[in-house]
PDB file of C-alpha atoms in Angstrom:
ATOM      1  CA  MET A  10      -0.013  -0.139   0.205  1.00 51.00           C
ATOM      2  CA  CYS A  11       1.498   3.288  -0.283  1.00 58.00           C
ATOM      3  CA  GLY A  12       0.505   6.446  -2.022  1.00 68.00           C
ATOM      4  CA  PHE A  13      -3.047   7.103  -1.905  1.00 71.00           C
ATOM      5  CA  GLY A  14      -4.057   4.382   0.487  1.00 82.00           C
ATOM      6  CA  VAL A  15      -1.817   5.478   2.988  1.00 84.00           C
ATOM      7  CA  PHE A  16      -3.050   8.716   2.854  1.00 81.00           C
ATOM      8  CA  VAL A  17      -6.731   7.183   2.830  1.00 87.00           C
ATOM      9  CA  MET A  18      -5.595   5.630   5.776  1.00 91.00           C
ATOM     10  CA  ILE A  19      -3.881   8.131   7.739  1.00 90.00           C
ATOM     11  CA  VAL A  20      -6.892  10.454   7.367  1.00 90.00           C
ATOM     12  CA  ARG A  21      -9.122   7.579   8.902  1.00 94.00           C
ATOM     13  CA  LEU A  22      -6.792   7.287  11.837  1.00 95.00           C
ATOM     14  CA  PHE A  23      -7.438  11.061  12.351  1.00 95.00           C
ATOM     15  CA  GLN A  24     -11.541  10.465  12.602  1.00 96.00           C
ATOM     16  CA  ILE A  25     -11.023   7.443  15.131  1.00 97.00           C
ATOM     17  CA  ALA A  26      -8.720   9.942  16.934  1.00 97.00           C
ATOM     18  CA  GLY A  27     -11.720  12.372  17.102  1.00 96.00           C
ATOM     19  CA  VAL A  28     -14.151  10.376  17.900  1.00 97.00           C
ATOM     20  CA  VAL A  29     -12.428   8.478  20.544  1.00 97.00           C
ATOM     21  CA  GLY A  30     -11.944  12.051  22.125  1.00 97.00           C
ATOM     22  CA  ILE A  31     -15.571  12.989  22.031  1.00 98.00           C
ATOM     23  CA  SER A  32     -15.495   9.941  23.195  1.00 97.00           C
ATOM     24  CA  LEU A  33     -13.754  10.412  26.224  1.00 96.00           C
ATOM     25  CA  ILE A  34     -14.599  14.065  26.935  1.00 96.00           C
ATOM     26  CA  ILE A  35     -18.331  13.082  26.781  1.00 96.00           C
ATOM     27  CA  VAL A  36     -17.162   9.865  29.927  1.00 95.00           C
ATOM     28  CA  SER A  37     -15.559  12.245  31.696  1.00 93.00           C
ATOM     29  CA  SER A  38     -18.125  14.484  31.552  1.00 91.00           C
ATOM     30  CA  LEU A  39     -20.813  12.937  32.544  1.00 92.00           C
ATOM     31  CA  VAL A  40     -19.371  10.060  35.971  1.00 92.00           C
ATOM     32  CA  PRO A  41     -20.304  11.404  39.090  1.00 89.00           C
ATOM     33  CA  GLY A  42     -18.068  14.136  40.539  1.00 75.00           C
ATOM     34  CA  PRO A  43     -15.588  12.166  42.320  1.00 78.00           C
ATOM     35  CA  TYR A  44     -14.575   9.839  40.159  1.00 80.00           C
ATOM     36  CA  ARG A  45     -13.795  12.730  37.582  1.00 80.00           C
ATOM     37  CA  PRO A  46     -10.342  12.284  36.136  1.00 81.00           C
ATOM     38  CA  HIS A  47      -8.511  15.805  37.105  1.00 79.00           C
ATOM     39  CA  THR A  48      -5.562  16.259  35.545  1.00 86.00           C
ATOM     40  CA  GLY A  49      -4.566  19.138  38.354  1.00 86.00           C
ATOM     41  CA  ALA A  50      -4.869  21.883  36.172  1.00 91.00           C
ATOM     42  CA  PRO A  51      -7.581  24.108  36.602  1.00 91.00           C
ATOM     43  CA  GLY A  52     -10.957  23.466  34.760  1.00 87.00           C
ATOM     44  CA  ASN A  53     -11.377  25.415  32.216  1.00 92.00           C
ATOM     45  CA  LEU A  54      -8.243  24.644  30.831  1.00 95.00           C
ATOM     46  CA  GLU A  55      -8.781  21.394  30.996  1.00 94.00           C
ATOM     47  CA  HIS A  56     -12.096  22.079  29.146  1.00 95.00           C
ATOM     48  CA  PHE A  57     -10.360  23.832  26.401  1.00 97.00           C
ATOM     49  CA  VAL A  58      -7.857  21.478  25.548  1.00 97.00           C
ATOM     50  CA  ALA A  59      -9.750  18.837  25.218  1.00 97.00           C
ATOM     51  CA  TYR A  60     -11.941  20.318  23.160  1.00 97.00           C
ATOM     52  CA  ALA A  61      -9.359  22.278  21.312  1.00 98.00           C
ATOM     53  CA  LEU A  62      -6.996  18.729  20.766  1.00 97.00           C
ATOM     54  CA  THR A  63     -10.694  17.324  19.358  1.00 98.00           C
ATOM     55  CA  ALA A  64     -11.579  19.915  17.212  1.00 97.00           C
ATOM     56  CA  LEU A  65      -7.302  19.794  15.931  1.00 97.00           C
ATOM     57  CA  VAL A  66      -7.986  15.385  15.039  1.00 96.00           C
ATOM     58  CA  LEU A  67     -11.267  16.062  13.490  1.00 96.00           C
ATOM     59  CA  ALA A  68      -9.983  18.874  11.695  1.00 95.00           C
ATOM     60  CA  TRP A  69      -7.344  16.414  10.605  1.00 93.00           C
ATOM     61  CA  GLY A  70     -10.165  13.747   9.981  1.00 93.00           C
ATOM     62  CA  TRP A  71     -12.942  16.093   7.784  1.00 91.00           C
ATOM     63  CA  ARG A  72     -10.785  18.038   5.566  1.00 83.00           C
ATOM     64  CA  SER A  73     -13.465  20.816   3.636  1.00 87.00           C
ATOM     65  CA  PRO A  74     -14.035  24.098   5.106  1.00 88.00           C
ATOM     66  CA  ALA A  75     -18.186  23.176   5.446  1.00 92.00           C
ATOM     67  CA  GLN A  76     -17.114  20.127   7.810  1.00 93.00           C
ATOM     68  CA  TRP A  77     -14.681  22.082   9.924  1.00 93.00           C
ATOM     69  CA  VAL A  78     -17.670  25.052  10.664  1.00 95.00           C
ATOM     70  CA  GLY A  79     -19.635  21.658  11.464  1.00 96.00           C
ATOM     71  CA  ILE A  80     -16.689  20.325  14.249  1.00 96.00           C
ATOM     72  CA  ILE A  81     -17.050  23.569  15.663  1.00 96.00           C
ATOM     73  CA  ILE A  82     -20.846  24.222  16.022  1.00 97.00           C
ATOM     74  CA  THR A  83     -21.379  20.217  16.907  1.00 97.00           C
ATOM     75  CA  LEU A  84     -18.355  20.817  19.691  1.00 97.00           C
ATOM     76  CA  PHE A  85     -20.060  23.799  21.293  1.00 97.00           C
ATOM     77  CA  LEU A  86     -23.428  22.412  21.130  1.00 97.00           C
ATOM     78  CA  LEU A  87     -21.808  19.013  22.655  1.00 97.00           C
ATOM     79  CA  ALA A  88     -20.586  21.353  25.430  1.00 96.00           C
ATOM     80  CA  SER A  89     -23.782  23.063  25.978  1.00 96.00           C
ATOM     81  CA  GLY A  90     -25.330  20.157  26.226  1.00 96.00           C
ATOM     82  CA  LEU A  91     -23.300  18.285  28.626  1.00 95.00           C
ATOM     83  CA  GLU A  92     -23.323  21.375  31.241  1.00 94.00           C
ATOM     84  CA  LEU A  93     -26.645  21.283  31.237  1.00 94.00           C
ATOM     85  CA  ALA A  94     -26.876  17.359  31.765  1.00 94.00           C
ATOM     86  CA  GLN A  95     -23.964  17.738  34.398  1.00 92.00           C
ATOM     87  CA  SER A  96     -26.992  19.237  36.513  1.00 89.00           C
ATOM     88  CA  LEU A  97     -28.344  16.109  36.708  1.00 90.00           C
ATOM     89  CA  VAL A  98     -25.649  13.890  37.867  1.00 90.00           C
ATOM     90  CA  PRO A  99     -24.760  13.574  41.476  1.00 88.00           C
ATOM     91  CA  GLY A 100     -21.307  15.611  42.834  1.00 84.00           C
ATOM     92  CA  ARG A 101     -21.560  18.294  39.549  1.00 85.00           C
ATOM     93  CA  SER A 102     -23.220  21.474  38.284  1.00 86.00           C
ATOM     94  CA  GLY A 103     -23.006  22.830  35.235  1.00 86.00           C
ATOM     95  CA  HIS A 104     -21.558  26.710  33.776  1.00 91.00           C
ATOM     96  CA  TRP A 105     -22.424  27.923  30.949  1.00 93.00           C
ATOM     97  CA  MET A 106     -18.710  29.579  31.084  1.00 95.00           C
ATOM     98  CA  THR A 107     -17.343  26.228  30.542  1.00 94.00           C
ATOM     99  CA  ALA A 108     -19.395  25.689  27.784  1.00 95.00           C
ATOM    100  CA  VAL A 109     -18.265  29.018  26.181  1.00 96.00           C
ATOM    101  CA  VAL A 110     -14.615  27.955  27.157  1.00 97.00           C
ATOM    102  CA  SER A 111     -15.050  25.051  25.394  1.00 96.00           C
ATOM    103  CA  GLY A 112     -16.284  26.667  22.563  1.00 96.00           C
ATOM    104  CA  PHE A 113     -13.135  28.455  22.156  1.00 97.00           C
ATOM    105  CA  GLY A 114     -10.348  25.135  22.324  1.00 97.00           C
ATOM    106  CA  ALA A 115     -13.049  23.961  19.187  1.00 97.00           C
ATOM    107  CA  ILE A 116     -12.707  27.406  17.749  1.00 97.00           C
ATOM    108  CA  ALA A 117      -8.531  27.330  18.422  1.00 97.00           C
ATOM    109  CA  GLY A 118      -7.896  23.661  18.147  1.00 97.00           C
ATOM    110  CA  ALA A 119     -10.237  22.937  14.547  1.00 96.00           C
ATOM    111  CA  SER A 120      -8.101  26.840  13.104  1.00 95.00           C
ATOM    112  CA  LEU A 121      -4.508  25.012  14.460  1.00 95.00           C
ATOM    113  CA  GLY A 122      -5.859  22.236  12.443  1.00 93.00           C
ATOM    114  CA  VAL A 123      -6.603  24.143   8.887  1.00 92.00           C
ATOM    115  CA  ILE A 124      -3.321  26.257   9.442  1.00 92.00           C
ATOM    116  CA  GLY A 125      -1.813  22.500   9.887  1.00 89.00           C
ATOM    117  CA  LEU A 126      -3.269  21.162   6.508  1.00 86.00           C
ATOM    118  CA  TRP A 127      -2.549  24.207   4.401  1.00 84.00           C
ATOM    119  CA  THR A 128       1.273  24.271   5.952  1.00 86.00           C
ATOM    120  CA  LEU A 129       1.689  21.044   4.750  1.00 80.00           C
ATOM    121  CA  GLY A 130      -0.095  21.518   1.710  1.00 75.00           C
ATOM    122  CA  PHE A 131       2.640  24.396   0.837  1.00 67.00           C
ATOM    123  CA  PHE A 132       5.144  22.477   1.427  1.00 65.00           C
ATOM    124  CA  LEU A 133       3.379  19.038  -0.511  1.00 67.00           C
ATOM    125  CA  ARG A 134       3.002  21.076  -3.455  1.00 68.00           C
ATOM    126  CA  ARG A 135       6.025  22.708  -3.670  1.00 63.00           C
ATOM    127  CA  PRO A 136       8.438  21.426  -6.560  1.00 61.00           C
ATOM    128  CA  ALA A 137      11.469  19.234  -5.982  1.00 56.00           C
ATOM    129  CA  ARG A 138      14.339  21.014  -7.024  1.00 57.00           C
ATOM    130  CA  THR A 139      16.805  18.969  -8.573  1.00 55.00           C
ATOM    131  CA  ALA A 140      20.431  19.148  -8.513  1.00 54.00           C
ATOM    132  CA  ALA A 141      20.926  20.343 -11.548  1.00 53.00           C
ATOM    133  CA  ALA A 142      18.115  23.236 -10.449  1.00 54.00           C
ATOM    134  CA  HIS A 143      19.780  24.356  -7.672  1.00 54.00           C
ATOM    135  CA  SER A 144      23.515  25.239  -9.514  1.00 58.00           C
ATOM    136  CA  LEU A 145      21.980  26.787 -12.068  1.00 53.00           C
ATOM    137  CA  SER A 146      19.882  29.158  -9.481  1.00 57.00           C
ATOM    138  CA  LYS A 147      23.384  29.495  -7.789  1.00 57.00           C
ATOM    139  CA  GLN A 148      25.079  30.250 -11.280  1.00 57.00           C
ATOM    140  CA  SER A 149      22.640  33.055 -12.069  1.00 54.00           C
ATOM    141  CA  HIS A 150      23.256  34.765  -8.969  1.00 54.00           C
ATOM    142  CA  ARG A 151      27.190  35.081  -9.670  1.00 55.00           C
ATOM    143  CA  LEU A 152      26.279  37.445 -12.732  1.00 53.00           C
TER     144      LEU A 152
END
């Protein structure tokens, strides 16, 4: 398997990683308070990073501008819904500001993903310079 097949496989891995990220966000958001995983970082930072990383890999897995906007909207709606649902979970409480921070994380992650894709695409589309072309370039600079 080479060329396009490898590309498709890599894109599929990013899609799977994004779905796993969403699943982890849902599970960690809905477990009772004492069982919630903690990193030691402030709660808003945890939310921002979780949504940013998830949006980043989703942007690499789905590669059209309409899909990128959909990723941001979906993650913001997910964050809002989870914050509402947390009021029903023992030991948890939802806050609208946390949903906003999570939404900004989604925007940041998707934006970094898009910038990364565009940068990678720029370098992949550049024509490779052969030794002969490099030599000609050096000679023209001497004149």
